[in-house]
Short mmCIF file of C-alpha atoms in Angstrom, two decimals:
data_model
loop_
_atom_site.label_atom_id
_atom_site.label_comp_id
_atom_site.label_asym_id
_atom_site.label_seq_id
_atom_site.Cartn_x
_atom_site.Cartn_y
_atom_site.Cartn_z
CA MET A 1203 17.00 -51.89 -11.56
CA ASN A 1204 16.94 -55.40 -13.28
CA TRP A 1205 15.31 -56.31 -16.78
CA MET A 1206 12.54 -57.80 -15.56
CA MET A 1207 11.04 -54.47 -13.28
CA ARG A 1208 12.22 -52.67 -16.79
CA GLY A 1209 9.63 -54.76 -18.84
CA ARG A 1210 6.84 -54.24 -15.78
CA LEU A 1211 7.59 -50.72 -15.77
CA GLY A 1212 7.35 -50.28 -20.10
CA LEU A 1213 4.02 -52.35 -20.16
CA MET A 1214 2.82 -49.75 -17.26
CA MET A 1215 3.76 -46.55 -20.03
CA PHE A 1216 2.69 -48.27 -22.95
CA LEU A 1217 -0.69 -48.95 -21.60
CA GLU A 1218 -0.89 -45.80 -20.18
CA TYR A 1219 -0.50 -43.94 -23.10
CA PHE A 1220 -2.00 -46.29 -26.04
CA ILE A 1221 -5.28 -45.38 -23.71
CA TRP A 1222 -4.88 -41.48 -24.31
CA GLY A 1223 -3.79 -42.34 -28.12
CA GLY A 1224 -6.63 -44.66 -28.42
CA TRP A 1225 -9.46 -42.31 -28.03
CA TYR A 1226 -7.76 -38.34 -28.04
CA VAL A 1227 -6.91 -38.23 -31.17
CA THR A 1228 -10.25 -39.12 -33.22
CA PHE A 1229 -12.43 -38.12 -30.61
CA THR A 1230 -13.51 -34.77 -32.30
CA THR A 1231 -14.06 -36.60 -35.48
CA TRP A 1232 -16.54 -38.84 -34.21
CA LEU A 1233 -18.10 -35.39 -32.15
CA THR A 1234 -18.57 -33.89 -34.96
CA HIS A 1235 -18.81 -36.27 -37.83
CA THR A 1236 -21.06 -38.94 -36.34
CA LEU A 1237 -22.80 -36.89 -33.43
CA HIS A 1238 -22.62 -33.83 -35.69
CA PHE A 1239 -22.10 -31.79 -32.57
CA SER A 1240 -21.33 -28.50 -33.49
CA ASP A 1241 -17.37 -27.22 -33.75
CA THR A 1242 -17.35 -25.16 -30.52
CA GLN A 1243 -19.06 -28.33 -28.50
CA ALA A 1244 -16.36 -30.54 -29.91
CA GLY A 1245 -13.48 -27.82 -28.95
CA VAL A 1246 -14.97 -27.70 -25.35
CA ALA A 1247 -15.36 -31.60 -24.79
CA ALA A 1248 -11.91 -32.25 -26.20
CA GLY A 1249 -10.68 -29.33 -23.99
CA ALA A 1250 -11.88 -31.63 -20.90
CA THR A 1251 -8.42 -33.19 -20.89
CA THR A 1252 -7.26 -29.49 -19.89
CA ILE A 1253 -9.25 -29.01 -16.54
CA GLY A 1254 -7.99 -32.91 -15.34
CA ALA A 1255 -4.66 -30.96 -15.69
CA MET A 1256 -5.49 -28.39 -14.06
CA VAL A 1257 -6.79 -30.43 -10.86
CA SER A 1258 -3.92 -33.01 -11.42
CA PRO A 1259 -1.19 -31.20 -9.66
CA PHE A 1260 -3.76 -30.51 -6.61
CA PHE A 1261 -4.83 -34.45 -6.77
CA VAL A 1262 -1.76 -35.92 -6.53
CA GLY A 1263 0.14 -33.57 -3.81
CA LEU A 1264 -2.74 -33.30 -1.79
CA ILE A 1265 -4.00 -36.69 -1.89
CA ALA A 1266 -1.78 -39.46 -3.73
CA ASP A 1267 1.44 -38.16 -2.19
CA ARG A 1268 -0.39 -38.33 1.46
CA PHE A 1269 -3.25 -41.12 1.99
CA PHE A 1270 -2.93 -43.75 -0.54
CA ALA A 1271 -0.36 -46.30 -2.11
CA THR A 1272 0.16 -45.38 -5.91
CA GLN A 1273 -0.22 -48.40 -7.67
CA ARG A 1274 -3.57 -48.95 -5.45
CA LEU A 1275 -4.60 -45.36 -6.55
CA LEU A 1276 -3.74 -45.73 -10.28
CA ALA A 1277 -5.95 -49.12 -10.22
CA ALA A 1278 -8.71 -47.55 -8.63
CA LEU A 1279 -8.60 -44.34 -11.27
CA HIS A 1280 -8.13 -46.36 -14.39
CA ILE A 1281 -10.82 -49.15 -13.60
CA VAL A 1282 -13.53 -46.28 -12.94
CA GLY A 1283 -12.11 -44.05 -15.82
CA GLY A 1284 -12.66 -47.17 -18.00
CA VAL A 1285 -16.25 -47.31 -16.84
CA ALA A 1286 -17.06 -43.37 -17.42
CA LEU A 1287 -15.24 -43.64 -21.10
CA TYR A 1288 -17.28 -46.35 -21.76
CA LEU A 1289 -20.60 -44.96 -20.78
CA THR A 1290 -19.22 -41.42 -22.28
CA SER A 1291 -19.13 -43.39 -26.08
CA GLN A 1292 -23.13 -44.61 -25.38
CA GLN A 1293 -24.05 -40.46 -25.06
CA LYS A 1294 -26.20 -38.72 -28.25
CA SER A 1295 -26.91 -35.45 -25.93
CA PHE A 1296 -24.27 -33.20 -25.47
CA PRO A 1297 -24.52 -32.38 -21.71
CA ALA A 1298 -24.33 -35.96 -20.68
CA LEU A 1299 -21.41 -36.81 -23.16
CA TYR A 1300 -19.50 -33.96 -21.46
CA SER A 1301 -20.24 -34.96 -18.01
CA LEU A 1302 -19.06 -38.06 -18.17
CA VAL A 1303 -15.86 -37.04 -20.17
CA LEU A 1304 -15.11 -34.78 -17.65
CA VAL A 1305 -15.15 -37.52 -15.27
CA TYR A 1306 -12.73 -39.53 -17.38
CA CYS A 1307 -10.39 -36.91 -17.69
CA LEU A 1308 -10.52 -36.31 -13.80
CA CYS A 1309 -9.48 -39.73 -13.56
CA TYR A 1310 -6.88 -40.12 -16.53
CA MET A 1311 -5.13 -36.78 -15.91
CA PRO A 1312 -3.62 -37.46 -12.64
CA THR A 1313 -2.53 -41.04 -13.28
CA MET A 1314 0.64 -39.89 -16.02
CA ALA A 1315 2.26 -38.06 -12.99
CA LEU A 1316 1.35 -40.89 -11.01
CA SER A 1317 2.99 -43.41 -13.21
CA ASN A 1318 6.00 -41.81 -13.47
CA SER A 1319 5.88 -41.15 -9.74
CA LEU A 1320 5.97 -45.10 -9.26
CA ALA A 1321 8.10 -45.74 -11.81
CA PHE A 1322 10.84 -43.21 -10.76
CA ARG A 1323 10.20 -44.95 -6.66
CA GLN A 1324 11.38 -48.20 -8.44
CA MET A 1325 15.07 -46.59 -9.84
CA ARG A 1326 18.55 -46.19 -8.74
CA ASN A 1327 19.41 -44.05 -11.56
CA PRO A 1328 16.19 -42.19 -13.14
CA GLN A 1329 18.38 -40.01 -15.36
CA THR A 1330 19.60 -43.14 -17.18
CA GLU A 1331 16.63 -45.43 -16.70
CA PHE A 1332 13.88 -43.41 -17.40
CA GLY A 1333 13.78 -42.67 -20.80
CA PRO A 1334 14.15 -45.92 -22.22
CA ILE A 1335 10.94 -46.98 -20.10
CA ARG A 1336 8.92 -43.55 -20.79
CA VAL A 1337 9.85 -44.54 -24.64
CA MET A 1338 7.40 -47.74 -24.34
CA GLY A 1339 4.42 -44.73 -23.65
CA THR A 1340 5.11 -43.14 -26.95
CA ALA A 1341 5.28 -46.19 -28.63
CA GLY A 1342 1.48 -47.38 -27.01
CA TRP A 1343 0.49 -44.03 -28.67
CA ILE A 1344 1.71 -45.17 -32.06
CA VAL A 1345 0.30 -48.25 -32.06
CA ALA A 1346 -3.55 -47.11 -30.92
CA GLY A 1347 -2.96 -44.88 -33.96
CA LEU A 1348 -1.92 -47.46 -36.51
CA LEU A 1349 -4.78 -50.15 -35.35
CA ILE A 1350 -7.55 -47.29 -35.20
CA GLY A 1351 -6.16 -46.23 -38.84
CA TYR A 1352 -5.74 -49.72 -40.30
CA LEU A 1353 -9.36 -50.72 -38.69
CA ARG A 1354 -10.71 -47.58 -40.52
CA ILE A 1355 -12.76 -46.84 -37.56
CA GLU A 1356 -12.03 -42.79 -36.84
CA SER A 1357 -15.66 -41.84 -36.96
CA THR A 1358 -16.90 -44.52 -34.48
CA ALA A 1359 -17.10 -44.67 -31.12
CA VAL A 1360 -15.05 -48.01 -31.19
CA PRO A 1361 -11.61 -46.19 -30.25
CA MET A 1362 -13.53 -44.64 -27.03
CA GLN A 1363 -14.56 -48.52 -26.12
CA MET A 1364 -11.23 -50.29 -27.26
CA ALA A 1365 -9.28 -47.67 -24.53
CA ALA A 1366 -11.69 -48.50 -21.99
CA GLY A 1367 -11.41 -51.58 -22.17
CA ILE A 1368 -7.70 -51.36 -22.06
CA SER A 1369 -8.49 -48.64 -19.01
CA VAL A 1370 -9.65 -51.41 -17.02
CA LEU A 1371 -7.22 -53.92 -17.81
CA MET A 1372 -4.72 -51.56 -17.09
CA GLY A 1373 -6.15 -50.91 -13.55
CA LEU A 1374 -6.01 -54.94 -13.09
CA TYR A 1375 -2.73 -54.46 -14.01
CA CYS A 1376 -1.67 -51.79 -11.52
CA LEU A 1377 -2.12 -54.10 -8.55
CA THR A 1378 0.65 -56.76 -9.95
CA LEU A 1379 3.28 -53.46 -9.67
CA PRO A 1380 5.47 -53.09 -7.09
CA HIS A 1381 3.94 -51.77 -3.46
CA THR A 1382 4.42 -47.69 -3.46
CA PRO A 1383 3.50 -46.26 -0.34
CA PRO A 1384 2.89 -42.60 -0.07
CA LEU A 1385 5.64 -40.32 1.29
CA ARG A 1386 4.59 -37.60 2.96
CA HIS A 1387 1.76 -39.12 5.16
CA GLY A 1388 0.56 -35.17 5.88
CA GLU A 1389 3.45 -34.20 6.94
CA GLY A 1390 4.85 -30.18 6.18
CA ARG A 1391 3.04 -27.48 4.24
CA THR A 1392 -0.75 -28.26 3.86
CA GLY A 1393 -3.33 -27.19 0.95
CA ILE A 1394 -2.01 -24.97 -2.10
CA ALA A 1395 1.41 -23.98 -0.59
CA SER A 1396 2.23 -28.26 -1.00
CA ILE A 1397 1.62 -27.92 -4.27
CA PHE A 1398 2.94 -24.66 -5.83
CA PRO A 1399 4.97 -23.19 -3.02
CA LEU A 1400 5.86 -19.50 -2.40
CA GLU A 1401 9.49 -20.07 -3.39
CA ALA A 1402 8.16 -21.68 -6.82
CA VAL A 1403 6.07 -18.78 -7.56
CA LYS A 1404 8.72 -16.59 -6.59
CA LEU A 1405 10.44 -17.63 -9.81
CA LEU A 1406 7.99 -15.59 -12.11
CA GLY A 1407 9.49 -12.50 -10.38
CA GLU A 1408 12.27 -13.10 -12.41
CA ARG A 1409 12.05 -11.24 -15.91
CA SER A 1410 13.26 -14.16 -17.98
CA MET A 1411 11.07 -16.59 -16.40
CA ALA A 1412 7.84 -14.54 -15.88
CA ILE A 1413 8.42 -14.13 -20.07
CA PHE A 1414 8.95 -17.92 -20.54
CA ALA A 1415 5.91 -18.62 -18.21
CA ILE A 1416 3.95 -16.08 -20.40
CA ALA A 1417 5.28 -17.43 -23.77
CA SER A 1418 4.63 -21.13 -22.72
CA PHE A 1419 0.77 -19.92 -21.68
CA LEU A 1420 0.05 -18.02 -24.82
CA ILE A 1421 1.88 -20.91 -27.45
CA CYS A 1422 -0.15 -23.27 -25.80
CA ILE A 1423 -3.82 -21.38 -27.26
CA PRO A 1424 -2.74 -22.19 -31.05
CA LEU A 1425 -1.63 -25.85 -30.08
CA GLN A 1426 -4.99 -26.76 -29.07
CA PHE A 1427 -6.03 -26.42 -32.46
CA TYR A 1428 -3.43 -29.33 -33.49
CA TYR A 1429 -4.58 -31.64 -30.87
CA ALA A 1430 -8.08 -31.02 -31.32
CA PHE A 1431 -9.00 -30.65 -34.92
CA THR A 1432 -6.08 -32.29 -37.17
CA ASN A 1433 -7.69 -35.69 -37.21
CA PRO A 1434 -11.09 -33.80 -38.59
CA PHE A 1435 -9.41 -32.03 -41.30
CA LEU A 1436 -7.47 -34.83 -42.90
CA ASN A 1437 -10.74 -36.92 -42.93
CA GLU A 1438 -12.27 -34.30 -44.29
CA ILE A 1439 -10.34 -33.40 -47.20
CA GLY A 1440 -9.69 -37.25 -47.90
CA VAL A 1441 -6.67 -38.03 -46.16
CA THR A 1442 -6.94 -41.85 -45.63
CA ASN A 1443 -5.84 -43.73 -42.46
CA ALA A 1444 -5.12 -40.08 -41.06
CA ALA A 1445 -5.02 -41.47 -37.56
CA GLY A 1446 -2.18 -43.63 -38.57
CA LYS A 1447 -0.39 -41.09 -40.68
CA MET A 1448 -0.52 -38.78 -37.38
CA THR A 1449 1.37 -41.27 -35.48
CA GLY A 1450 4.22 -39.91 -37.88
CA GLY A 1451 4.45 -37.22 -35.18
CA GLN A 1452 5.54 -39.03 -32.38
CA ILE A 1453 7.95 -40.93 -34.75
CA SER A 1454 9.98 -37.51 -35.46
CA GLU A 1455 9.35 -36.64 -31.65
CA LEU A 1456 11.23 -39.87 -30.50
CA LEU A 1457 13.88 -38.53 -33.39
CA CYS A 1458 14.41 -35.24 -32.11
CA MET A 1459 14.84 -36.19 -28.61
CA LEU A 1460 17.76 -37.59 -29.62
CA LEU A 1461 19.08 -34.35 -31.12
CA ILE A 1462 18.20 -32.34 -28.56
CA PRO A 1463 21.53 -32.02 -26.86
CA TRP A 1464 23.54 -31.49 -29.71
CA PHE A 1465 21.31 -28.39 -30.37
CA PHE A 1466 21.39 -27.40 -26.82
CA ARG A 1467 24.96 -26.97 -27.04
CA ARG A 1468 25.09 -24.73 -30.33
CA LEU A 1469 21.41 -23.01 -30.06
CA GLY A 1470 21.17 -22.36 -26.39
CA VAL A 1471 17.56 -21.74 -24.66
CA LYS A 1472 16.43 -18.94 -26.01
CA TYR A 1473 16.89 -19.94 -29.91
CA MET A 1474 15.80 -23.69 -29.22
CA LEU A 1475 12.51 -21.97 -27.70
CA VAL A 1476 12.17 -19.67 -30.72
CA ALA A 1477 13.07 -22.74 -33.23
CA GLY A 1478 10.12 -24.46 -30.99
CA MET A 1479 7.44 -21.69 -32.03
CA LEU A 1480 8.61 -21.37 -35.36
CA ALA A 1481 7.91 -24.71 -36.24
CA TRP A 1482 4.54 -24.17 -34.74
CA THR A 1483 3.95 -21.20 -37.04
CA LEU A 1484 4.91 -23.47 -40.32
CA ARG A 1485 3.21 -26.27 -39.41
CA TYR A 1486 -0.21 -24.20 -39.38
CA LEU A 1487 0.99 -22.64 -43.09
CA PHE A 1488 1.53 -26.52 -44.27
CA PHE A 1489 -1.90 -26.75 -42.78
CA ALA A 1490 -3.64 -24.41 -44.35
CA TYR A 1491 -2.09 -24.79 -47.95
CA GLY A 1492 -1.61 -28.54 -48.08
CA ASN A 1493 -3.75 -30.97 -49.60
CA PRO A 1494 -4.23 -34.42 -50.28
CA ASP A 1495 -3.13 -34.24 -54.09
CA ALA A 1496 0.06 -32.27 -55.33
CA ARG A 1497 0.67 -30.83 -51.96
CA VAL A 1498 0.15 -33.51 -49.87
CA TRP A 1499 3.92 -32.95 -49.17
CA MET A 1500 2.82 -30.09 -47.17
CA LEU A 1501 0.56 -32.11 -44.91
CA TRP A 1502 3.06 -34.64 -43.95
CA ALA A 1503 5.74 -31.66 -43.45
CA GLY A 1504 3.03 -30.41 -40.74
CA ILE A 1505 2.38 -33.88 -39.08
CA LEU A 1506 6.63 -34.61 -39.04
CA LEU A 1507 7.40 -31.07 -37.76
CA HIS A 1508 5.75 -32.29 -34.05
CA GLY A 1509 9.06 -33.42 -33.23
CA ILE A 1510 10.41 -29.96 -33.28
CA CYS A 1511 7.08 -28.21 -32.04
CA TYR A 1512 6.98 -30.32 -28.84
CA ASP A 1513 10.37 -31.37 -28.17
CA PHE A 1514 12.56 -27.97 -29.05
CA PHE A 1515 9.77 -26.39 -26.74
CA PHE A 1516 8.46 -28.14 -24.28
CA VAL A 1517 11.06 -30.22 -23.47
CA THR A 1518 13.99 -27.59 -23.64
CA GLY A 1519 11.39 -25.42 -21.65
CA GLN A 1520 11.33 -28.64 -19.01
CA ILE A 1521 15.17 -28.12 -18.80
CA TYR A 1522 15.17 -24.44 -18.24
CA ILE A 1523 12.76 -24.52 -15.49
CA ASP A 1524 15.18 -27.50 -14.47
CA ARG A 1525 18.36 -25.35 -14.22
CA LYS A 1526 16.52 -22.01 -12.98
CA ALA A 1527 14.78 -23.88 -10.04
CA SER A 1528 16.84 -25.16 -6.72
CA LYS A 1529 16.75 -28.72 -6.28
CA GLU A 1530 14.19 -28.79 -3.69
CA LEU A 1531 11.88 -27.01 -5.72
CA ARG A 1532 12.24 -28.29 -9.19
CA ALA A 1533 9.17 -30.87 -8.91
CA ALA A 1534 7.02 -27.83 -7.67
CA ALA A 1535 8.02 -25.41 -10.51
CA GLN A 1536 7.41 -28.37 -13.20
CA GLY A 1537 4.25 -28.71 -11.61
CA LEU A 1538 3.17 -24.93 -11.80
CA MET A 1539 4.22 -24.78 -15.48
CA THR A 1540 2.18 -27.84 -16.35
CA PHE A 1541 -0.76 -25.94 -14.60
CA LEU A 1542 -0.06 -22.75 -16.62
CA THR A 1543 0.45 -24.98 -20.27
CA TYR A 1544 -1.41 -27.99 -20.47
CA GLY A 1545 -3.97 -26.37 -17.94
CA ALA A 1546 -5.11 -22.86 -18.27
CA GLY A 1547 -3.48 -22.35 -21.95
CA MET A 1548 -4.94 -25.29 -23.40
CA PHE A 1549 -8.27 -24.90 -21.85
CA VAL A 1550 -8.37 -21.12 -23.46
CA GLY A 1551 -7.17 -23.22 -26.91
CA SER A 1552 -9.79 -25.29 -26.50
CA TRP A 1553 -12.82 -22.56 -26.51
CA LEU A 1554 -11.06 -20.75 -29.15
CA SER A 1555 -10.18 -23.38 -31.35
CA GLY A 1556 -13.84 -24.76 -31.17
CA GLY A 1557 -15.30 -21.07 -32.00
CA VAL A 1558 -12.87 -20.50 -34.99
CA VAL A 1559 -13.54 -24.13 -36.80
CA ASP A 1560 -17.49 -23.17 -36.07
CA HIS A 1561 -17.37 -19.48 -37.81
CA TYR A 1562 -15.62 -20.94 -40.66
CA ALA A 1563 -17.99 -23.81 -41.18
CA ALA A 1564 -19.66 -23.73 -44.71
CA GLY A 1565 -21.74 -27.04 -43.63
CA PRO A 1566 -21.84 -29.73 -41.22
CA THR A 1567 -18.82 -31.82 -42.84
CA SER A 1568 -17.43 -28.90 -44.60
CA HIS A 1569 -14.90 -25.90 -43.57
CA ASN A 1570 -12.76 -22.89 -45.24
CA TRP A 1571 -9.34 -25.01 -43.34
CA THR A 1572 -7.28 -22.68 -45.34
CA ALA A 1573 -8.66 -19.60 -42.89
CA ILE A 1574 -8.95 -21.88 -40.03
CA TRP A 1575 -5.34 -22.92 -40.17
CA LEU A 1576 -4.16 -19.36 -40.53
CA VAL A 1577 -5.46 -17.99 -37.30
CA PRO A 1578 -3.22 -20.26 -35.30
CA ALA A 1579 -0.07 -19.72 -37.70
CA VAL A 1580 -0.80 -15.95 -37.25
CA GLY A 1581 -1.17 -16.45 -33.30
CA ALA A 1582 2.02 -18.51 -32.97
CA ALA A 1583 4.11 -15.97 -35.28
CA VAL A 1584 3.01 -13.12 -32.91
CA ILE A 1585 3.88 -14.97 -29.73
CA LEU A 1586 7.58 -15.84 -31.29
CA LEU A 1587 8.33 -12.48 -32.34
CA LEU A 1588 7.13 -11.04 -29.05
CA PHE A 1589 9.40 -13.78 -27.46
CA LEU A 1590 12.25 -12.94 -29.89
CA VAL A 1591 12.55 -8.99 -28.77
CA THR A 1592 11.74 -9.77 -25.04
CA PHE A 1593 13.31 -12.77 -23.79
CA SER A 1594 16.76 -12.72 -22.79
CA ASP A 1595 18.70 -15.31 -21.05
CA ARG A 1596 22.24 -14.82 -20.62
CA SER A 1597 23.64 -17.33 -18.20
CA ARG A 1598 24.63 -20.28 -20.22
CA THR A 1599 25.76 -22.11 -17.23
CA SER A 1600 24.83 -26.10 -16.75
CA GLU A 1601 23.08 -25.66 -20.45
CA VAL A 1602 25.03 -29.34 -21.18
CA ARG A 1603 24.01 -30.66 -17.79
CA GLY A 1604 20.25 -29.30 -18.69
CA ALA A 1605 20.62 -30.84 -22.13
CA GLU A 1606 21.57 -34.60 -20.66
CA LEU A 1607 18.65 -34.06 -18.34
CA ALA A 1608 16.21 -34.06 -21.03
CA ALA A 1609 13.89 -37.29 -20.35
CA GLU A 1610 11.02 -37.50 -22.55
CA PRO A 1611 8.02 -35.99 -21.48
CA ILE A 1612 4.32 -36.19 -21.82
CA SER A 1613 4.07 -36.99 -25.58
CA ARG A 1614 1.25 -36.05 -27.50
#
């Protein structure tokens, strides 16, 4: 693949994740601080992405792979989504706002898989070419956060409007990308079996895979506390430029990505996953007892742990699935795990996190954050202990190969 194509695909990734980072990080801050919605409503609205994640595998598998060129479908979804996101920013009532943000998420979430698919189709050697292109997506997320923090617009609708404009721009740009026609044209399996083949589901019948799947689902419940309520928390306790500071999590993610092969060879699957879950527990403890004064280092530690939290659990998990599934089932197995984690797990977490934050509210913009953060800290610790005593994966063959396949996944 020549440098010009790499640049075009890199720009696609940059815009793709600039959009998500541009509206999602500060979304609940705007909902609670400006529109004065309840924390439960804010959690549910932020959880609209999880519904999009659950629908996305079906949409991509049943429609995108069969009937439409990828670049045209990306263009349509981003343009329609941009309009829906802008209309969301104009709403004052929760039912109207939630309906529109749900429409937006149903448009946006499939585009992550579609953009990956389009990029892969242009590559001769995805194993080495995808990582440097995908890292531009993380750069887009970081730039969006730094820009929003610098402009001090976290509690306004401007980030959503900015993301909406970039979404339309992205849609137009997609029309310039290489023609990527559908591959299957309706052959083979149909219906749900084309998304999650029975053989992929049967992988869960193996004890180690079943425990891994359950742990992955459960850990995504406390995970949603971070995604939905870290920015409102930091703003409420007086941290300046919270959105900009939160991009430290994505920077640490990039650094940890480089260390995964080294740690993988020394720790193996089980203890890499344990390290990731332990990091979630520590992160929430740091948030529970940190403050913007003498203990500001604890807030920074909680943010910077994102690299270990995300990479050591989710990237290691993707490597583990790649190693356990046969070549023809890997994509379906990864899709099934995405459905269980970013879909079902975070959907439950969106409801639970909002309810917990509401429960410990002392006023419209005042909360007992220590008590709030201890809930996911304890939850992550319990999941960690259960996983530690029940999970066993004695086969270490191909782990080095798996570690070398660790291309950067979806960045949050």
